[in-house]
Amino acid sequence: MGIVVANWKMNGSVFLAERFVHRLNEIDSVSRVVVCPPAALLGKFEKFKHFIGAQNCFYEESGAFTGESSPKLLKELGCDYVLLGHSERRALFHESDEMIYKKWSAAVGQSLRPVICIGERLEERGDWKDVICHQLKNYIGHCDLDDTIFAYEPIWSIGTGVIPSESELGAVVSFIKEKMPGSELLYGGSVNGRNAGEIMRINGIDGVLVGGASLQIDEFENIVGMVAQQSY
Ligand code: PGA
């Protein structure tokens, strides 16, 4: 079963959330659909028949951490998934691999399925193996990875319309799969209704993480359809 994760980032509205719930509740997809809206909109997905996820969480259960949400609260709100270590969190909010690992551990402790985002910057393109090894170092050989998903998102591909070639992506995917044999792997970066099929055909890719195109309901439904087709 292919996985389609929508990362709305800090976009969307109450209106859009209601529209998505209504439209997506009408489809019986063979793909696993996960929508990650801004935390403030999670409550609007109460009647959603697919999955919802948060875009981030903190690693403590409660306390004086203004502005943060705990995995426990996210679970109570109906989340089954949480994105962790998105490149925007790493770059803009200075999240380190150590902090992401602590969040991972707290999320797993509440039975949330973490989607850990990894990937190299444009200037690191020649060194992608080192970058990825570094980002994966806390998880390699870990015994508690059954529910953890990794998302390879080359930063130079996010929001740019440029995606890696089939052979580039194939090489990265087999490298990650070798290190993380039991975990599902998504590709993210400029995924849309036109390229989702070819991306899903790459051996080892279990699904896609979609940013910009996940805010347009028709485009998103196209992607869900393409992923479902390739999952047979
Ligand atoms: P994009 O974003 O699909 O708009 O490139 C992907 C992401 O940042 O997760």
Short mmCIF file of C-alpha atoms in Angstrom, two decimals, residues 26-228:
data_model
loop_
_atom_site.label_atom_id
_atom_site.label_comp_id
_atom_site.label_asym_id
_atom_site.label_seq_id
_atom_site.Cartn_x
_atom_site.Cartn_y
_atom_site.Cartn_z
CA GLU A 26 -15.57 10.52 -0.44
CA ILE A 27 -12.62 8.51 -1.71
CA ASP A 28 -11.85 4.96 -0.73
CA SER A 29 -8.19 4.98 -1.54
CA VAL A 30 -5.96 1.96 -1.55
CA SER A 31 -3.17 4.38 -0.60
CA ARG A 32 -2.63 5.42 3.00
CA VAL A 33 -3.44 9.13 3.11
CA VAL A 34 -2.03 11.26 5.94
CA VAL A 35 -2.74 15.01 6.15
CA CYS A 36 -0.46 17.13 8.35
CA PRO A 37 -2.12 20.56 8.72
CA PRO A 38 -0.85 23.32 11.03
CA ALA A 39 -1.46 22.25 14.66
CA ALA A 40 -4.15 24.91 15.06
CA LEU A 41 -6.26 23.13 12.42
CA LEU A 42 -5.95 19.57 13.73
CA GLY A 43 -9.30 19.77 15.54
CA LYS A 44 -11.04 20.42 12.20
CA PHE A 45 -10.10 16.89 11.09
CA GLU A 46 -12.14 15.14 13.76
CA LYS A 47 -14.38 13.43 11.18
CA PHE A 48 -11.60 12.68 8.70
CA LYS A 49 -11.66 9.03 7.71
CA HIS A 50 -8.01 8.92 6.67
CA PHE A 51 -5.04 9.74 8.93
CA ILE A 52 -3.81 13.00 10.41
CA GLY A 53 -0.34 13.95 11.54
CA ALA A 54 1.39 16.87 13.23
CA GLN A 55 4.25 18.78 11.62
CA ASN A 56 6.34 18.75 14.79
CA CYS A 57 6.21 17.88 18.49
CA PHE A 58 8.25 18.53 21.61
CA TYR A 59 9.99 15.80 23.60
CA GLU A 60 8.56 16.57 27.04
CA GLU A 61 5.12 15.39 28.14
CA SER A 62 4.03 18.70 29.72
CA GLY A 63 5.48 21.76 31.43
CA ALA A 64 6.71 25.29 30.87
CA PHE A 65 7.45 25.05 27.14
CA THR A 66 5.43 27.90 25.68
CA GLY A 67 4.29 27.28 22.13
CA GLU A 68 5.12 23.56 22.02
CA SER A 69 2.83 20.50 21.72
CA SER A 70 3.55 17.17 23.39
CA PRO A 71 3.16 13.82 21.59
CA LYS A 72 0.58 12.88 24.24
CA LEU A 73 -1.66 15.84 23.38
CA LEU A 74 -1.26 15.24 19.65
CA LYS A 75 -2.32 11.64 20.15
CA GLU A 76 -5.35 12.82 22.13
CA LEU A 77 -6.27 15.07 19.21
CA GLY A 78 -6.33 12.06 16.90
CA CYS A 79 -2.87 12.20 15.33
CA ASP A 80 -1.30 8.92 14.27
CA TYR A 81 1.76 10.46 12.61
CA VAL A 82 4.23 13.26 13.28
CA LEU A 83 6.76 14.82 10.90
CA LEU A 84 10.14 15.29 12.54
CA GLY A 85 13.28 17.07 11.42
CA HIS A 86 11.81 18.72 8.34
CA SER A 87 14.56 20.79 6.69
CA GLU A 88 12.63 23.99 7.51
CA ARG A 89 12.66 23.02 11.21
CA ARG A 90 16.36 22.23 11.00
CA ALA A 91 17.24 25.48 9.21
CA LEU A 92 14.83 28.02 10.71
CA PHE A 93 14.42 26.61 14.23
CA HIS A 94 17.92 25.16 14.61
CA GLU A 95 16.81 21.61 15.29
CA SER A 96 19.80 19.31 15.68
CA ASP A 97 19.95 15.55 15.03
CA GLU A 98 20.09 15.08 18.82
CA MET A 99 16.92 17.10 19.39
CA ILE A 100 15.15 15.25 16.58
CA TYR A 101 16.18 11.95 18.15
CA LYS A 102 14.68 13.02 21.50
CA LYS A 103 11.47 13.98 19.73
CA TRP A 104 11.50 10.64 17.91
CA SER A 105 11.81 8.79 21.20
CA ALA A 106 8.97 10.77 22.82
CA ALA A 107 6.74 10.25 19.76
CA VAL A 108 7.35 6.50 19.67
CA GLY A 109 6.58 6.40 23.42
CA GLN A 110 3.07 7.70 22.62
CA SER A 111 2.59 5.35 19.65
CA LEU A 112 2.81 8.14 17.12
CA ARG A 113 4.43 7.08 13.85
CA PRO A 114 7.37 9.44 13.23
CA VAL A 115 8.22 10.50 9.69
CA ILE A 116 11.84 11.60 9.91
CA CYS A 117 12.91 13.94 7.12
CA ILE A 118 16.46 13.71 5.84
CA GLY A 119 18.28 15.11 2.81
CA GLU A 120 21.16 17.23 1.62
CA ARG A 121 21.44 20.92 0.73
CA LEU A 122 22.36 21.98 -2.79
CA GLU A 123 25.99 22.64 -1.83
CA GLU A 124 26.18 19.19 -0.22
CA ARG A 125 24.89 17.38 -3.30
CA GLY A 126 28.23 15.68 -3.96
CA ASP A 127 28.39 14.52 -0.30
CA TRP A 128 24.88 13.18 0.09
CA LYS A 129 26.12 9.88 1.53
CA ASP A 130 27.91 11.62 4.42
CA VAL A 131 24.98 13.93 5.11
CA ILE A 132 22.47 11.08 5.16
CA CYS A 133 24.71 8.83 7.29
CA HIS A 134 25.00 11.64 9.80
CA GLN A 135 21.26 12.23 9.90
CA LEU A 136 20.59 8.50 10.29
CA LYS A 137 23.31 7.76 12.83
CA ASN A 138 21.00 7.60 15.88
CA TYR A 139 18.65 5.12 14.20
CA ILE A 140 21.00 2.70 12.43
CA GLY A 141 20.73 -0.65 14.19
CA HIS A 142 18.07 0.61 16.62
CA CYS A 143 15.64 -2.10 17.67
CA ASP A 144 12.54 0.13 17.89
CA LEU A 145 12.08 1.25 14.30
CA ASP A 146 9.06 -0.77 13.20
CA ASP A 147 6.75 2.26 13.02
CA THR A 148 9.32 4.80 11.89
CA ILE A 149 9.16 6.15 8.35
CA PHE A 150 11.99 8.05 6.69
CA ALA A 151 11.40 10.72 4.07
CA TYR A 152 14.23 11.57 1.71
CA GLU A 153 13.80 15.22 0.78
CA PRO A 154 16.76 16.76 -1.04
CA ILE A 155 16.53 20.38 0.08
CA TRP A 156 17.33 21.67 -3.41
CA SER A 157 14.18 19.97 -4.62
CA ILE A 158 11.76 21.42 -2.05
CA GLY A 159 9.48 23.98 -3.67
CA THR A 160 11.74 24.34 -6.72
CA GLY A 161 10.06 22.09 -9.29
CA VAL A 162 13.37 20.25 -9.75
CA ILE A 163 13.48 16.57 -8.86
CA PRO A 164 16.42 14.15 -8.90
CA SER A 165 16.87 11.98 -11.97
CA GLU A 166 15.65 8.40 -11.78
CA SER A 167 19.19 7.09 -11.42
CA GLU A 168 20.18 9.67 -8.76
CA LEU A 169 17.09 8.91 -6.73
CA GLY A 170 17.50 5.16 -7.22
CA ALA A 171 21.05 5.33 -5.81
CA VAL A 172 19.99 7.32 -2.72
CA VAL A 173 17.00 5.09 -2.10
CA SER A 174 19.01 1.88 -2.19
CA PHE A 175 21.62 3.47 0.10
CA ILE A 176 18.96 4.41 2.69
CA LYS A 177 17.16 1.07 2.39
CA GLU A 178 20.43 -0.73 3.05
CA LYS A 179 20.90 1.27 6.27
CA MET A 180 17.24 1.11 7.35
CA PRO A 181 15.99 -2.17 5.91
CA GLY A 182 12.79 -2.44 7.96
CA SER A 183 11.50 1.13 7.58
CA GLU A 184 9.21 2.59 4.98
CA LEU A 185 10.74 5.29 2.79
CA LEU A 186 9.06 8.29 1.21
CA TYR A 187 10.36 10.73 -1.35
CA GLY A 188 9.58 14.44 -0.93
CA GLY A 189 10.45 17.52 -2.99
CA SER A 190 8.30 19.03 -5.78
CA VAL A 191 5.99 16.01 -6.00
CA ASN A 192 2.92 16.67 -8.16
CA GLY A 193 0.26 14.84 -10.13
CA ARG A 194 2.56 14.56 -13.16
CA ASN A 195 5.66 13.10 -11.52
CA ALA A 196 4.17 11.02 -8.66
CA GLY A 197 3.79 7.92 -10.89
CA GLU A 198 7.40 7.89 -12.08
CA ILE A 199 8.67 8.50 -8.53
CA MET A 200 6.60 5.60 -7.20
CA ARG A 201 8.04 3.29 -9.86
CA ILE A 202 11.51 3.62 -8.32
CA ASN A 203 12.34 0.46 -6.45
CA GLY A 204 12.30 0.98 -2.67
CA ILE A 205 10.04 4.03 -2.59
CA ASP A 206 6.93 3.37 -0.50
CA GLY A 207 5.24 6.73 -0.88
CA VAL A 208 5.53 10.49 -1.23
CA LEU A 209 5.61 13.54 1.04
CA VAL A 210 3.88 16.42 -0.68
CA GLY A 211 4.18 20.11 0.21
CA GLY A 212 2.82 22.76 -2.17
CA ALA A 213 0.72 20.39 -4.28
CA SER A 214 -1.06 19.07 -1.19
CA LEU A 215 -2.90 22.39 -0.78
CA GLN A 216 -4.82 21.99 -4.04
CA ILE A 217 -7.49 19.39 -3.59
CA ASP A 218 -7.70 18.29 -7.27
CA GLU A 219 -3.93 17.99 -7.57
CA PHE A 220 -3.71 16.14 -4.29
CA GLU A 221 -6.42 13.69 -5.33
CA ASN A 222 -4.47 13.08 -8.56
CA ILE A 223 -1.37 12.24 -6.54
CA VAL A 224 -3.35 9.88 -4.30
CA GLY A 225 -4.69 8.19 -7.45
CA MET A 226 -1.23 7.86 -9.04
CA VAL A 227 0.25 6.37 -5.88
CA ALA A 228 -2.65 3.93 -5.57
#
